[in-house]
Coordinates of C-alpha atoms in Angstrom, one line a residue:
M7 CA -0.1 0.1 0.0
S8 CA 1.3 3.5 -1.0
I9 CA 0.7 6.5 0.8
F10 CA -0.6 8.0 -2.2
D11 CA -3.6 5.7 -1.9
D12 CA -4.8 8.1 0.8
I13 CA -3.4 11.4 -0.5
D14 CA -7.0 12.6 -1.3
A15 CA -8.1 12.1 2.3
V16 CA -5.6 14.7 3.6
P17 CA -7.3 18.0 4.3
W18 CA -5.3 20.0 2.2
S19 CA -8.0 22.9 2.0
Q20 CA -7.2 23.2 5.7
L21 CA -3.6 23.5 5.5
H22 CA -1.8 26.5 4.1
H23 CA 1.3 27.3 2.2
A24 CA 2.7 30.7 1.2
Y25 CA -0.2 31.5 -1.1
G26 CA -3.3 30.0 0.9
P27 CA -4.8 26.8 1.0
A28 CA -2.8 24.1 -0.3
T29 CA -5.3 22.7 -2.6
D30 CA -2.8 22.6 -5.5
V31 CA -0.3 20.4 -3.6
P32 CA -1.7 16.8 -4.2
L33 CA -1.8 17.4 -7.9
L34 CA 1.9 18.4 -8.0
L35 CA 2.7 15.4 -5.8
K36 CA 1.0 13.0 -8.1
T37 CA 2.6 14.5 -11.1
L38 CA 6.0 13.7 -9.7
M39 CA 5.0 10.2 -8.6
F40 CA 3.0 9.3 -11.9
P41 CA 4.4 11.7 -14.6
E42 CA 2.9 9.4 -17.3
E43 CA -0.5 10.2 -15.8
V44 CA -0.2 14.3 -15.9
S45 CA -3.5 16.1 -15.8
D46 CA -4.5 18.4 -18.5
E47 CA -4.5 21.2 -16.0
V48 CA -0.8 20.8 -15.1
A49 CA 0.1 20.1 -18.8
K50 CA -1.6 23.3 -19.7
Q51 CA 0.0 25.4 -17.1
A52 CA 3.6 24.2 -18.0
E53 CA 3.0 24.8 -21.7
M54 CA 1.9 28.4 -21.0
A55 CA 4.8 29.1 -18.8
G56 CA 7.0 27.5 -21.3
R57 CA 8.5 25.1 -19.3
S58 CA 8.3 21.0 -19.3
V59 CA 5.9 19.5 -16.8
F60 CA 8.9 18.5 -14.4
E61 CA 10.2 22.1 -14.5
H62 CA 6.8 23.7 -13.8
V63 CA 6.1 21.3 -10.9
T64 CA 9.3 21.9 -9.3
W65 CA 9.3 25.5 -10.0
T66 CA 6.0 25.8 -8.4
L67 CA 6.8 23.8 -5.3
W68 CA 9.9 26.0 -4.7
G69 CA 7.5 28.8 -4.3
N70 CA 4.6 27.5 -2.5
V71 CA 5.3 24.6 0.1
F72 CA 8.8 26.2 0.6
H73 CA 9.2 29.9 -0.2
Q74 CA 12.3 32.1 0.2
G75 CA 13.7 30.1 3.1
T76 CA 10.3 29.7 4.9
V77 CA 8.3 26.7 5.5
W78 CA 4.5 26.6 6.1
Q79 CA 1.7 24.9 7.7
V80 CA 1.3 22.3 5.2
T81 CA 5.2 21.5 4.8
A82 CA 5.6 18.8 7.2
T83 CA 2.6 16.9 5.9
T84 CA 4.1 16.8 2.5
V85 CA 7.4 15.2 3.5
P86 CA 6.2 11.6 3.6
F87 CA 4.8 12.1 0.0
F88 CA 8.2 13.5 -1.2
V89 CA 10.0 10.7 0.3
E90 CA 7.7 8.0 -1.3
V91 CA 8.3 9.5 -4.6
L92 CA 12.1 9.3 -4.1
I93 CA 12.0 5.8 -3.2
N94 CA 9.2 4.2 -5.2
G95 CA 8.8 7.0 -7.9
P96 CA 10.6 7.4 -11.4
D97 CA 14.1 6.2 -11.5
D98 CA 15.3 9.7 -12.8
P99 CA 18.5 11.3 -11.4
R100 CA 17.2 14.7 -12.0
Q101 CA 14.3 14.2 -10.0
H102 CA 16.4 12.4 -7.4
E103 CA 18.5 15.4 -7.0
F104 CA 15.5 17.7 -6.7
L105 CA 13.8 15.6 -4.1
V106 CA 17.0 15.2 -1.9
T107 CA 17.7 18.8 -2.1
Y108 CA 14.3 20.0 -1.6
L109 CA 13.9 17.8 1.5
H110 CA 17.2 19.2 2.8
H111 CA 15.6 22.7 2.3
L112 CA 12.3 21.8 3.9
A113 CA 14.4 20.8 7.1
L114 CA 16.7 23.7 7.3
G115 CA 15.5 26.5 5.1
Y116 CA 18.9 27.2 3.0
P117 CA 21.1 24.7 4.2
D118 CA 24.2 25.5 2.0
D119 CA 24.1 29.1 3.7
I120 CA 24.7 27.7 7.0
F121 CA 27.2 25.1 6.5
P122 CA 29.5 23.9 8.2
D123 CA 27.3 24.9 11.3
V124 CA 25.3 22.0 12.3
P125 CA 21.9 22.9 14.0
D126 CA 21.0 21.4 17.3
P127 CA 17.5 20.8 17.0
D128 CA 17.0 20.2 20.9
E129 CA 18.3 23.8 21.3
E130 CA 16.8 25.3 18.0
F131 CA 13.3 24.3 19.1
A132 CA 13.4 24.4 22.8
E133 CA 10.7 27.2 22.7
V134 CA 8.2 25.3 21.3
E135 CA 8.9 21.9 23.0
G136 CA 5.6 20.0 23.7
L137 CA 3.6 22.4 21.8
T138 CA 1.6 21.7 18.5
D139 CA 0.0 23.8 15.9
S140 CA -3.6 24.9 16.4
G141 CA -4.6 23.7 13.1
E142 CA -6.4 26.9 12.5
E143 CA -5.9 29.1 9.5
P144 CA -3.1 31.2 9.8
D145 CA -3.2 34.7 10.8
Y146 CA 0.1 36.4 9.9
G147 CA -0.6 39.7 11.7
S148 CA -1.2 37.8 15.0
E149 CA 1.2 37.9 17.9
E150 CA 1.3 34.0 18.1
I151 CA 2.5 33.5 14.2
D152 CA 6.2 33.5 15.2
V153 CA 5.4 30.6 17.5
R154 CA 3.5 28.9 14.7
H155 CA 6.4 29.3 12.4
L156 CA 8.7 27.8 14.6
I157 CA 6.4 24.8 15.1
W158 CA 6.1 24.4 11.6
R159 CA 10.0 24.5 11.2
R160 CA 10.6 22.0 13.9
D161 CA 7.7 19.6 12.6
S162 CA 9.4 19.8 9.0
Y163 CA 12.8 19.2 10.4
A164 CA 11.6 16.2 12.4
A165 CA 9.7 14.8 9.3
V166 CA 12.7 15.0 7.1
E167 CA 14.8 13.5 10.2
G168 CA 12.7 10.7 10.5
N169 CA 13.2 9.4 7.0
I170 CA 17.0 9.6 7.1
E171 CA 17.0 5.7 6.6
A172 CA 15.0 6.0 3.3
I173 CA 17.4 9.0 1.9
L174 CA 20.7 7.4 3.0
P175 CA 21.0 4.9 -0.1
F176 CA 21.1 7.8 -2.3
V177 CA 24.8 8.6 -1.0
E178 CA 25.6 5.8 -3.2
S179 CA 24.1 7.1 -6.4
E180 CA 25.9 6.8 -9.7
S181 CA 25.0 10.5 -10.2
D182 CA 27.4 13.0 -8.6
A183 CA 24.7 15.5 -8.1
V184 CA 22.3 13.0 -6.5
S185 CA 25.2 11.6 -4.2
D186 CA 26.5 15.1 -3.2
A187 CA 23.1 16.2 -2.1
A188 CA 22.4 13.1 0.0
I189 CA 25.8 13.3 1.5
A190 CA 25.4 16.9 2.4
L191 CA 22.0 16.2 3.8
C192 CA 23.5 13.8 6.2
A193 CA 25.6 16.6 7.8
S194 CA 22.7 18.3 9.0
F195 CA 21.1 15.7 11.3
P196 CA 23.4 15.1 14.2
R197 CA 20.6 13.1 16.1
R198 CA 20.7 10.4 13.4
S199 CA 24.5 10.2 13.1
D200 CA 24.2 6.7 14.7
I201 CA 22.5 5.7 11.2
T202 CA 24.5 8.2 9.1
A203 CA 28.1 7.6 10.5
P204 CA 28.8 4.0 9.4
T205 CA 27.7 4.8 5.9
L206 CA 29.7 7.9 5.5
R207 CA 32.8 6.2 6.9
S208 CA 32.4 3.4 4.3
L209 CA 32.1 5.7 1.8
A210 CA 35.0 7.8 2.9
K211 CA 37.3 4.9 2.2
S212 CA 36.5 5.2 -1.4
E213 CA 38.8 7.4 -3.7
G214 CA 37.7 10.5 -5.6
R215 CA 34.9 12.9 -5.2
K216 CA 32.4 10.8 -3.4
G217 CA 34.6 9.7 -0.6
A218 CA 36.1 13.2 -0.1
M219 CA 32.6 14.5 0.2
A220 CA 31.7 12.1 2.8
T221 CA 34.6 13.2 5.0
V222 CA 33.6 16.9 4.6
S223 CA 30.1 15.7 6.1
M224 CA 31.7 13.7 9.0
S225 CA 33.8 16.7 9.9
A226 CA 30.8 18.8 10.3
L227 CA 29.3 16.0 12.5
G228 CA 32.5 15.9 14.5
D229 CA 33.2 12.2 13.7
P230 CA 36.6 11.4 15.3
E231 CA 37.6 9.2 12.4
T232 CA 37.5 12.3 9.9
S233 CA 41.2 12.8 10.0
R234 CA 42.2 9.5 9.2
F235 CA 40.1 9.4 6.0
A236 CA 40.7 13.0 5.1
E237 CA 44.5 12.6 5.1
N238 CA 44.1 10.0 2.1
H239 CA 42.1 12.4 0.2
V240 CA 44.6 15.2 0.7
R241 CA 47.2 13.2 -0.9
S242 CA 45.2 12.4 -3.9
N243 CA 46.4 13.5 -7.3
D244 CA 43.0 14.7 -8.2
K245 CA 42.9 18.4 -7.4
L246 CA 39.2 18.5 -6.6
T247 CA 39.7 15.5 -4.3
S248 CA 42.6 16.8 -2.4
I249 CA 40.7 20.2 -1.9
L250 CA 37.6 18.6 -0.3
G251 CA 40.2 16.3 1.8
A252 CA 41.8 19.6 2.9
C253 CA 38.2 21.0 3.7
A254 CA 37.4 18.2 5.9
T255 CA 40.7 18.3 7.6
C256 CA 40.3 22.1 8.2
L257 CA 36.7 21.9 9.7
H258 CA 37.7 19.0 11.8
Q259 CA 40.9 20.3 13.2
K260 CA 40.4 23.8 13.1
H261 CA 43.2 25.9 15.0
N262 CA 45.4 22.8 15.2
V263 CA 45.6 22.2 11.4
A264 CA 48.9 21.8 9.8
S265 CA 50.4 24.3 7.5
N266 CA 50.1 22.2 4.5
I267 CA 46.3 22.4 4.4
P268 CA 45.9 26.2 4.3
S269 CA 48.5 26.1 1.7
I270 CA 46.3 23.8 -0.3
L271 CA 43.0 25.8 0.2
T272 CA 44.7 29.2 -0.8
N273 CA 46.2 27.9 -4.2
P274 CA 44.3 29.5 -7.2
L275 CA 41.1 27.3 -7.7
G276 CA 40.7 28.3 -11.3
D277 CA 37.7 27.1 -12.9
L278 CA 37.3 24.3 -10.2
G279 CA 36.0 27.4 -8.0
E280 CA 32.7 27.1 -9.8
T281 CA 32.3 23.5 -9.1
Q282 CA 28.8 22.9 -7.7
I283 CA 29.2 21.5 -4.1
A284 CA 26.0 20.7 -2.3
H285 CA 27.5 21.4 1.1
A286 CA 28.0 25.2 0.2
S287 CA 26.8 25.8 -3.3
T288 CA 30.3 26.1 -4.9
L289 CA 33.8 24.9 -4.0
S290 CA 34.9 28.3 -3.8
T291 CA 32.2 29.2 -1.2
L292 CA 33.1 26.0 0.9
V293 CA 36.8 26.7 0.7
G294 CA 36.1 30.4 2.1
R295 CA 34.2 29.0 5.0
C296 CA 36.8 26.4 5.8
L297 CA 39.5 29.1 5.9
E298 CA 37.4 30.9 8.6
C299 CA 38.5 28.0 10.9
V300 CA 42.1 28.2 10.9
G301 CA 43.8 29.9 13.8
P302 CA 45.9 32.8 14.4
K303 CA 49.1 30.9 13.1
H304 CA 47.7 30.6 9.5
R305 CA 45.2 33.6 9.5
E306 CA 47.2 35.8 7.2
T307 CA 47.5 32.9 4.6
A308 CA 43.7 32.3 5.0
I309 CA 42.9 35.9 4.3
D310 CA 45.0 36.2 1.2
G311 CA 43.3 33.2 -0.2
I312 CA 39.9 34.4 0.5
C313 CA 40.9 37.7 -1.1
M314 CA 42.2 35.9 -4.1
Q315 CA 38.9 33.9 -4.6
L316 CA 36.8 37.1 -3.9
A317 CA 38.4 38.7 -7.1
K318 CA 37.0 35.8 -9.5
A319 CA 33.8 35.3 -7.6
N320 CA 30.0 35.5 -9.0
A321 CA 27.7 37.5 -7.1
M322 CA 26.3 34.8 -4.7
E323 CA 30.0 33.5 -4.1
S324 CA 31.0 37.1 -3.4
L325 CA 28.4 37.4 -0.6
S326 CA 29.6 34.2 1.0
L327 CA 33.3 34.8 0.5
T328 CA 32.8 38.5 1.9
D329 CA 31.0 37.1 5.0
S330 CA 33.8 34.8 5.6
L331 CA 36.5 37.4 5.2
L332 CA 34.7 39.8 7.6
T333 CA 34.1 37.0 10.0
T334 CA 37.9 36.1 10.0
V335 CA 39.4 39.7 10.2
F336 CA 36.9 41.3 12.3
S337 CA 36.4 39.0 15.4
N338 CA 36.1 42.0 17.6
G339 CA 34.0 44.2 15.2
V340 CA 35.0 46.8 12.8
P341 CA 36.9 49.8 14.3
S342 CA 35.3 53.2 14.3
K343 CA 38.2 54.7 12.3
A344 CA 39.9 53.4 9.3
S345 CA 43.3 54.5 10.9
E346 CA 42.7 51.9 13.5
L347 CA 42.7 48.9 10.9
S348 CA 45.5 46.5 10.9
S349 CA 47.3 45.9 7.7
I350 CA 45.4 42.6 7.1
Q351 CA 42.1 44.2 8.0
R352 CA 42.8 47.1 5.5
K353 CA 43.8 44.4 2.9
A354 CA 40.6 42.7 3.4
V355 CA 38.6 46.0 3.3
E356 CA 40.3 46.8 -0.1
A357 CA 39.4 43.5 -1.5
I358 CA 35.7 44.1 -0.7
R359 CA 36.1 47.8 -2.3
D360 CA 37.7 46.3 -5.4
H361 CA 35.9 42.9 -5.9
G362 CA 32.7 43.1 -4.0
A363 CA 29.2 42.4 -5.4
F364 CA 27.5 45.7 -4.9
K365 CA 25.4 45.3 -8.0
V366 CA 23.9 42.5 -9.8
S367 CA 22.7 43.5 -13.5
A368 CA 21.6 46.9 -13.3
G369 CA 20.7 47.2 -9.7
T370 CA 22.1 47.0 -6.2
F371 CA 22.6 43.8 -4.6
G372 CA 20.4 44.1 -1.5
N373 CA 21.8 41.1 0.2
Y374 CA 25.4 42.2 -0.2
T375 CA 24.8 45.9 1.1
E376 CA 22.7 44.4 4.0
L377 CA 25.8 42.3 4.8
L378 CA 28.1 45.2 5.0
S379 CA 25.6 47.2 6.8
G380 CA 25.5 44.6 9.5
W381 CA 29.1 44.8 9.9
R382 CA 29.0 48.8 10.0
L383 CA 30.8 49.2 6.8
P384 CA 29.8 51.6 3.9
Q385 CA 27.6 49.9 1.6
S386 CA 29.3 51.1 -1.8
A387 CA 33.0 50.9 -3.2
D388 CA 33.1 54.7 -3.5
E389 CA 32.0 54.9 0.3
I390 CA 34.4 52.4 1.3
D391 CA 37.3 54.2 -0.7
R392 CA 36.3 57.5 1.1
W393 CA 36.2 56.0 4.5
L394 CA 39.6 54.3 4.0
S395 CA 41.2 57.6 2.6
E396 CA 39.8 59.8 5.4
G397 CA 42.2 57.8 7.9
N398 CA 41.3 59.8 11.0
G399 CA 38.0 60.6 12.6
R400 CA 34.6 58.7 11.7
S401 CA 33.7 58.9 8.3
Q402 CA 30.3 60.8 7.4
W403 CA 28.7 57.4 6.7
K404 CA 29.9 56.1 10.2
R405 CA 28.5 59.2 12.1
L406 CA 25.2 59.0 10.1
F407 CA 24.9 55.3 11.0
D408 CA 25.5 56.2 14.8
L409 CA 22.9 58.8 14.7
V410 CA 20.4 56.3 13.2
E411 CA 21.2 53.8 15.8
R412 CA 20.5 56.5 18.6

């Protein structure tokens, strides 16, 4: 018996997603499970949008059940259906990649934005321990909505966490994209490490990308066996494998890392920098975050490496690398005066001025300027240049910021 036998018994009209009652969700789920039986309604919608049926269904799901990092009242209810599609639906690597990646997002929002931080669900959801959703129609202007959102997040996380055994076999997929997605997902569920650790260790014994990816997940989970496997990958003649092994070593050993590891991570990545890595979007981003972990002994080398990558980064990579750079050089906050910057801090700010992603297409990149604002830095290359040039005293931008704060 399949869970899809009872899909129409679910009270979808009483469960809400980003756009209201989730009455459209069962048809989307059925289309993934039984693509040969696609309805005229979905087929017509896809045609009008200029997409294939699969593209249209997944595009819709990225906007309703999951919307810009947020999960909703219906989200946890959909998880068992997505898992059923994954294990018993079409044997299609593209669909498998979507499903594993999507489930990871339903659990954590944007998991590649927070890696290598592993959430502690007991701490994260302590506020709503023992609480359940009222089941009523959400009132997004009410005082209780924040609590309800946290309940929905907890329930979505728990729903995916409870299906780890079903997802775990996909770490062995012949598709790198599917395998990467499943390996990265394993790193996000510390309470299930008793299930995932043996599989990751077995996988880590293999040479090449898959084995090295497994050690990266092991490092995030604090597996004590990480170093033993990572060392073998560091010595690989394959550059990607060696870099991933160095990343795993860096995350695991942190301040005690040997000098050869930062050296590997600060070598020019070239085209490899844009390689898709499920843990952190791209290899460039992953390396930047790993370099945050090195201790004072290797900090200048790490900063040079991040600056070098920033010079060749696309907008999203630049956002992540800038965050890594600022975290690394300003552990005690940004000085009020540019004259108080150390030489290495000035180098970092100059790299942001010269290579930061202040604009995308013809407009301002809001996420980037918001990041700089959070660090109390000017939000354009010209403003940064003026601040650096003033040297003494607070810049006009800094004075304005303080006035607004007061």
